[in-house]
mmCIF file of C-alpha atoms in Angstrom:
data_model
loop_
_atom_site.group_PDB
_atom_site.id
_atom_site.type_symbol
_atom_site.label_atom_id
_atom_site.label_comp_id
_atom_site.label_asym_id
_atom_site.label_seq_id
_atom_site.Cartn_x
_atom_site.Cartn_y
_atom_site.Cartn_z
ATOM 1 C CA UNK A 17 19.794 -14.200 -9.336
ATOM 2 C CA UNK A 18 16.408 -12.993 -9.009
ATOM 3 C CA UNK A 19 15.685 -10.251 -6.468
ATOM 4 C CA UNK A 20 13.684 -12.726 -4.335
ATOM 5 C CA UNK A 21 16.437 -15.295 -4.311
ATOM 6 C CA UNK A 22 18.528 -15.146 -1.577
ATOM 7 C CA UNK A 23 21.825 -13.389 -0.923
ATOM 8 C CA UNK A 24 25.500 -15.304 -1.959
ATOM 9 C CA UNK A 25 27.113 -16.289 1.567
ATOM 10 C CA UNK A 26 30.312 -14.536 2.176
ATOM 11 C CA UNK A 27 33.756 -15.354 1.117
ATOM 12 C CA UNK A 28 35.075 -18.429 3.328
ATOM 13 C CA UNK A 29 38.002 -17.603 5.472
ATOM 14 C CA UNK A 30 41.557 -18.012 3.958
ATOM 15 C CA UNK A 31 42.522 -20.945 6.119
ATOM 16 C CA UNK A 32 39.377 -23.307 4.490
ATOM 17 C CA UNK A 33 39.280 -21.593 1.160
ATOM 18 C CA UNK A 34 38.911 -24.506 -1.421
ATOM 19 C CA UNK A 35 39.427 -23.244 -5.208
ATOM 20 C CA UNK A 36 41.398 -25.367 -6.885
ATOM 21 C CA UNK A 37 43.178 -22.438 -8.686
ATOM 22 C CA UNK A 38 43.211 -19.002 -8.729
ATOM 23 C CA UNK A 39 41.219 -19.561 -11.924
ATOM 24 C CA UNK A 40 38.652 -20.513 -10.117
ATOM 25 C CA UNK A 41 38.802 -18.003 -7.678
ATOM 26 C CA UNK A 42 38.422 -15.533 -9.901
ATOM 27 C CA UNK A 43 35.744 -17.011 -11.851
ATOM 28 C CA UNK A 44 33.411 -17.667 -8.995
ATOM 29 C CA UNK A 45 34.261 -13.906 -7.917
ATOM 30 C CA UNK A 46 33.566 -12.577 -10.813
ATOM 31 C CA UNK A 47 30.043 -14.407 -10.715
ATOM 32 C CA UNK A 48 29.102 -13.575 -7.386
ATOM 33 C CA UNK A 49 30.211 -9.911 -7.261
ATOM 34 C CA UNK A 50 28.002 -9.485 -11.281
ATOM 35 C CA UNK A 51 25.065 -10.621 -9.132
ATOM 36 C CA UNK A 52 25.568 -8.622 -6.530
ATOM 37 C CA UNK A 53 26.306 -5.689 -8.456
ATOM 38 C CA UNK A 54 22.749 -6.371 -10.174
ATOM 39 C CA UNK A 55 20.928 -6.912 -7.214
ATOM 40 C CA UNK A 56 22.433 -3.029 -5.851
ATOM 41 C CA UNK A 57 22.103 -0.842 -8.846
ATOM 42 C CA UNK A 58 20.231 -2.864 -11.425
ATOM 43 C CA UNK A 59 17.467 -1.192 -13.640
ATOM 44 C CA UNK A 60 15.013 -3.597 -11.445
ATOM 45 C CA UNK A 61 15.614 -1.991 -8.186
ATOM 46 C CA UNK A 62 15.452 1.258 -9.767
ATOM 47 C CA UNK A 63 11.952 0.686 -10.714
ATOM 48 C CA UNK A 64 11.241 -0.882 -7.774
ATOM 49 C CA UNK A 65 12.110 2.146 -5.569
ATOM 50 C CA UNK A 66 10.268 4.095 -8.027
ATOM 51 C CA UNK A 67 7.629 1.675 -7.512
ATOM 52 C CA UNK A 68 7.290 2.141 -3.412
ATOM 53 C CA UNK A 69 7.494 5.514 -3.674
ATOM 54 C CA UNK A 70 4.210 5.910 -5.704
ATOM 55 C CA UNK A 71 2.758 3.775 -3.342
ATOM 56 C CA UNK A 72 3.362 5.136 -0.367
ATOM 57 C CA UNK A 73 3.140 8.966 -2.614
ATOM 58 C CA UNK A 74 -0.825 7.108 -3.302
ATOM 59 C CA UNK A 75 -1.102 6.256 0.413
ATOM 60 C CA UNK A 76 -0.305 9.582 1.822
ATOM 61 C CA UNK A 77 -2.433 11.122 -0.780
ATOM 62 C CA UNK A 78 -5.564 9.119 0.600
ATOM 63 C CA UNK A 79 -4.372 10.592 3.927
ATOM 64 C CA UNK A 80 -4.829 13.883 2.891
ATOM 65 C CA UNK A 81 -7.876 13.649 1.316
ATOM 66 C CA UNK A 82 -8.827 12.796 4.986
ATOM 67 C CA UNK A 83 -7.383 16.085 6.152
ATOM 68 C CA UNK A 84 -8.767 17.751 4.428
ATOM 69 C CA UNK A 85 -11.965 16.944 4.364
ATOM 70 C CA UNK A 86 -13.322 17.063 8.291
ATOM 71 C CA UNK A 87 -15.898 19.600 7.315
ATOM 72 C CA UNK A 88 -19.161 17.384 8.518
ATOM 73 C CA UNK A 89 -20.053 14.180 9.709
ATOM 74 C CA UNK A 90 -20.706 12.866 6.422
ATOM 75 C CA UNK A 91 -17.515 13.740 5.526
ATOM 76 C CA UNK A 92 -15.365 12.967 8.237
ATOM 77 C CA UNK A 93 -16.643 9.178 7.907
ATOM 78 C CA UNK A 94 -15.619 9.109 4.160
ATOM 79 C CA UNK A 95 -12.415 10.576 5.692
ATOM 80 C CA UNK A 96 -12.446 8.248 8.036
ATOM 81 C CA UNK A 97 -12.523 5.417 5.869
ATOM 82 C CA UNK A 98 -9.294 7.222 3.172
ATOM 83 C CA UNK A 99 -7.679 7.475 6.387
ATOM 84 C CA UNK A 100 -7.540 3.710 6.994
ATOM 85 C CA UNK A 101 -6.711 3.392 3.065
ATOM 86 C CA UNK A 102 -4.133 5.320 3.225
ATOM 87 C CA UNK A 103 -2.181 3.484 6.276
ATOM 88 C CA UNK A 104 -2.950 0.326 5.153
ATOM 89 C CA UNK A 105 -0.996 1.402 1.832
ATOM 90 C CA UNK A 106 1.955 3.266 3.717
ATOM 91 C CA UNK A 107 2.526 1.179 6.686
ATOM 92 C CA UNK A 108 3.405 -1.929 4.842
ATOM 93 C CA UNK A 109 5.128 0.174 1.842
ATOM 94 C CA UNK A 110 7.107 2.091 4.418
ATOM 95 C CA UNK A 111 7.992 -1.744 6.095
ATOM 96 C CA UNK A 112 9.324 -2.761 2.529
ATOM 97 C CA UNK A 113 11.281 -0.033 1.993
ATOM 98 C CA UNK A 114 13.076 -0.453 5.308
ATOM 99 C CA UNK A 115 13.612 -4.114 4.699
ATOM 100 C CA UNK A 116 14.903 -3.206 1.454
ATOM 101 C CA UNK A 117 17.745 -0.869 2.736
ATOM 102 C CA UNK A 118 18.842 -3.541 5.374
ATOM 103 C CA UNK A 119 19.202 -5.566 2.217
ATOM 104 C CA UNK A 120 21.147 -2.953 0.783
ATOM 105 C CA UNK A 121 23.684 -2.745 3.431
ATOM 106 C CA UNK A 122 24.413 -6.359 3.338
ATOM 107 C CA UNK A 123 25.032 -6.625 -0.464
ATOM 108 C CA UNK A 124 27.902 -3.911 0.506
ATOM 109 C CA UNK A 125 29.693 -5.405 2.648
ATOM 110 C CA UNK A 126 29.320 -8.800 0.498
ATOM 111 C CA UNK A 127 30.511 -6.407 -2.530
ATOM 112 C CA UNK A 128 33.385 -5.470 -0.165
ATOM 113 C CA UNK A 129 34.185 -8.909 1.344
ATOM 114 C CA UNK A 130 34.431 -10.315 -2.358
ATOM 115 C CA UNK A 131 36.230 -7.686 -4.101
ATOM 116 C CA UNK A 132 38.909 -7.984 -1.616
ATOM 117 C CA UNK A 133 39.955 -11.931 -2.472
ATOM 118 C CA UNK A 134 41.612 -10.809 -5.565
ATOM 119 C CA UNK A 135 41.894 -8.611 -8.559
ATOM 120 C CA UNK A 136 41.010 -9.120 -12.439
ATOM 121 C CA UNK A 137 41.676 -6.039 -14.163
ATOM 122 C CA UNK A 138 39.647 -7.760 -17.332
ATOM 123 C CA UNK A 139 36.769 -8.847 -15.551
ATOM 124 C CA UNK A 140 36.067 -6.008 -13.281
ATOM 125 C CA UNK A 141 35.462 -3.409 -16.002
ATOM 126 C CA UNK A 142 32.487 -5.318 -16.172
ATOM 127 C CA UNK A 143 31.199 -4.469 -12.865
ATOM 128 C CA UNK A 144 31.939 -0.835 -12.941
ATOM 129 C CA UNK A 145 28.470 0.104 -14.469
ATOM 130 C CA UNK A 146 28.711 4.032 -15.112
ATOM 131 C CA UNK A 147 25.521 4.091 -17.136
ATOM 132 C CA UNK A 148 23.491 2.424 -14.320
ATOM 133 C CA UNK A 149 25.085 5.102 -11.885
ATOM 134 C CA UNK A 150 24.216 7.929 -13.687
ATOM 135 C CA UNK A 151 20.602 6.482 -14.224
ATOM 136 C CA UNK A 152 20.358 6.408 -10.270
ATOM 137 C CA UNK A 153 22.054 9.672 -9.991
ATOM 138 C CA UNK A 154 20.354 12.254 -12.297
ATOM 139 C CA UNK A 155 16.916 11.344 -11.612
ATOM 140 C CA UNK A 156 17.626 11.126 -7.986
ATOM 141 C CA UNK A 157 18.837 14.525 -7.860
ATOM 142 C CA UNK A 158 16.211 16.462 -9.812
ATOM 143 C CA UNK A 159 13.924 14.659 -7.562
ATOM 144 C CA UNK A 160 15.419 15.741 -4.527
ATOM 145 C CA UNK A 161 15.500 18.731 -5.913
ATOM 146 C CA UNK A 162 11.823 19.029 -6.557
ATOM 147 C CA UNK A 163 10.429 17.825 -3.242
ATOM 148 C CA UNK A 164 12.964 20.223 -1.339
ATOM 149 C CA UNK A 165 11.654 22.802 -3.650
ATOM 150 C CA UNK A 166 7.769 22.094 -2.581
ATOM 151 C CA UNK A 167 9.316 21.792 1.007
ATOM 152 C CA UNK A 168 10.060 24.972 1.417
ATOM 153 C CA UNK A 169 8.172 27.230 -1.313
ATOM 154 C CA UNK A 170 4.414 25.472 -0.482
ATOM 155 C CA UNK A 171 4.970 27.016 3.321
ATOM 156 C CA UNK A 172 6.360 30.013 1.923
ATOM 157 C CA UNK A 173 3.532 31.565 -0.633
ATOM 158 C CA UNK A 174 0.406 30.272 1.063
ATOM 159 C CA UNK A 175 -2.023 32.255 1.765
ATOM 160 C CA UNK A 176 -3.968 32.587 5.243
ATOM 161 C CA UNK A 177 -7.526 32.119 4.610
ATOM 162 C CA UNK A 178 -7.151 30.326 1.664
ATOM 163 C CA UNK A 179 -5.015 27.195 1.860
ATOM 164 C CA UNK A 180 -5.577 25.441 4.835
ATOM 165 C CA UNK A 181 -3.107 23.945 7.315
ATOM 166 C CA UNK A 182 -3.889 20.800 6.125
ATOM 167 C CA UNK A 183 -3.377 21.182 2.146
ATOM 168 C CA UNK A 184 -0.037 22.724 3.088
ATOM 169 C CA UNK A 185 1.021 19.440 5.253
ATOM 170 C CA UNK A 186 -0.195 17.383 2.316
ATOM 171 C CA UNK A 187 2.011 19.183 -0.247
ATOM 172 C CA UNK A 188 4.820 19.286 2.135
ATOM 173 C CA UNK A 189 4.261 15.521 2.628
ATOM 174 C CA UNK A 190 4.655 14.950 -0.737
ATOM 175 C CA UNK A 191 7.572 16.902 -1.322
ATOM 176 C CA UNK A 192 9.386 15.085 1.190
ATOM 177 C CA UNK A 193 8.360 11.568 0.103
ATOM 178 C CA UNK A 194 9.953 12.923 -3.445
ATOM 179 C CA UNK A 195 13.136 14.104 -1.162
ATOM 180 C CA UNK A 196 13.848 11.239 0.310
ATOM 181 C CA UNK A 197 13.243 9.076 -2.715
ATOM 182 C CA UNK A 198 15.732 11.229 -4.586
ATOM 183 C CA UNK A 199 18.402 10.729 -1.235
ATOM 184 C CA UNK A 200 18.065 7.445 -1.439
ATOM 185 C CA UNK A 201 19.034 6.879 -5.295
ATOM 186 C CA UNK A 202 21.752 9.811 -4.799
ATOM 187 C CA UNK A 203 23.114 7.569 -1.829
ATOM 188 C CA UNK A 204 22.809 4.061 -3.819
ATOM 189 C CA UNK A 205 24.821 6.432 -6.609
ATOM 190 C CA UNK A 206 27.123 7.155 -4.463
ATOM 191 C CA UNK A 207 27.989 4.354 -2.679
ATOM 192 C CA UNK A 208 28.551 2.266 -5.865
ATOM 193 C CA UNK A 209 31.102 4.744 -7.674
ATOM 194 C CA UNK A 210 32.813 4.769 -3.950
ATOM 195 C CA UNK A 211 32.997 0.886 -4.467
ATOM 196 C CA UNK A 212 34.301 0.691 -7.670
ATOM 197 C CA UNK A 213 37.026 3.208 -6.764
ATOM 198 C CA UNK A 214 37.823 1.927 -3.475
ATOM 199 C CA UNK A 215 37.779 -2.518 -4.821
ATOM 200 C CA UNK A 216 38.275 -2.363 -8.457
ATOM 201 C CA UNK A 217 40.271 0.874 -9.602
ATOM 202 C CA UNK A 218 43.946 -0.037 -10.321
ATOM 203 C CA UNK A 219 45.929 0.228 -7.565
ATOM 204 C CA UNK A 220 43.349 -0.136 -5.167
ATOM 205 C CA UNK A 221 44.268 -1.849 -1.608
ATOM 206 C CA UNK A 222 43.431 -5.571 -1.190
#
């Protein structure tokens, strides 16, 4: 399932359910949930995140070349113009990764919806994917870490006279886009380890 494909419908309801065994069931579970699992936490949609966060880090950037450079005319125009470069890059960026977090939600409560039909002990330690968790995880956190570290130090140790209010906006700006990028992949973390333990972990209520 390719990340442009679309999502797996939901489980049908008990009472038209049409599996000819539990077999079957299971199989076609089993398929559905691997995809979904992919399509959540794969190494793709890390990149991709990755990906949309450099462009809207690049779009913000052209922004603050703007800010900071309204010293004439001549260069308030070429402001001007990295102004509009910069929110042509962030507006639609920003769009995506909204759209794509909508998307997330949905493929949890699929990944809920079909990890409740059954249980395959066998199976399911396929879908558990610690390595993939802690590749969203660590990352994530040393780059929340870092933007909440420019967040509050840049503000902190600049000088008056010197850096100007808008270098310290940029940097901040930048240290935020890092935060949030870092939340996100923390949450994503997060939210998959709570599935496995909640759907697949012996034990677990169907």
């Amino acid at each position: 399932m390719s990340p442009r494909s679309p999502l797996p419908p939901p489980p049908p309801p008990a009472e038209i359910r049409a599996w000819p065994d539990r077999n079957a069931l299971l199989a076609d579970r089993a398929q559905v949930l691997d995809a979904l699992v992919t399509r959540h936490v794969g190494a793709a949609r890390l990149g991709l995140l990755w990906l949309w966060a450099a462009l809207f880090a690049l779009g913000w950037s052209m922004v603050g070349t703007a800010l900071t450079s309204l010293t004439d005319v001549l260069t308030a125009i070429v402001g001007g113009v990295f102004l509009l470069l910069g929110l042509g890059v962030m507006i639609p960026t920003g769009l995506a990764v909204g759209f794509g977090l909508s998307k997330d939600r949905k493929i949890r409560e699929l990944l809920r919806a079909w990890a409740e039909l059954d249980r395959d002990p066998v199976l399911d330690r396929n879908l558990r994917r610690p390595g993939l968790s802690l590749a969203w995880l660590v990352p994530s956190v040393l780059l929340c870490a870092g933007g909440l570290a420019v967040c509050l130090v840049l503000p902190a140790t600049a000088v008056p006279g010197h850096d100007t209010y808008a270098l310290v906006v940029y940097g901040m700006g930048l240290g935020l886009i890092c935060w949030l990028t870092g939340l996100v992949g923390v949450v994503k973390a997060a939210a998959h380890r709570r599935w496995v333990l909640r759907s697949l972990a012996p034990g677990a209520p169907r």
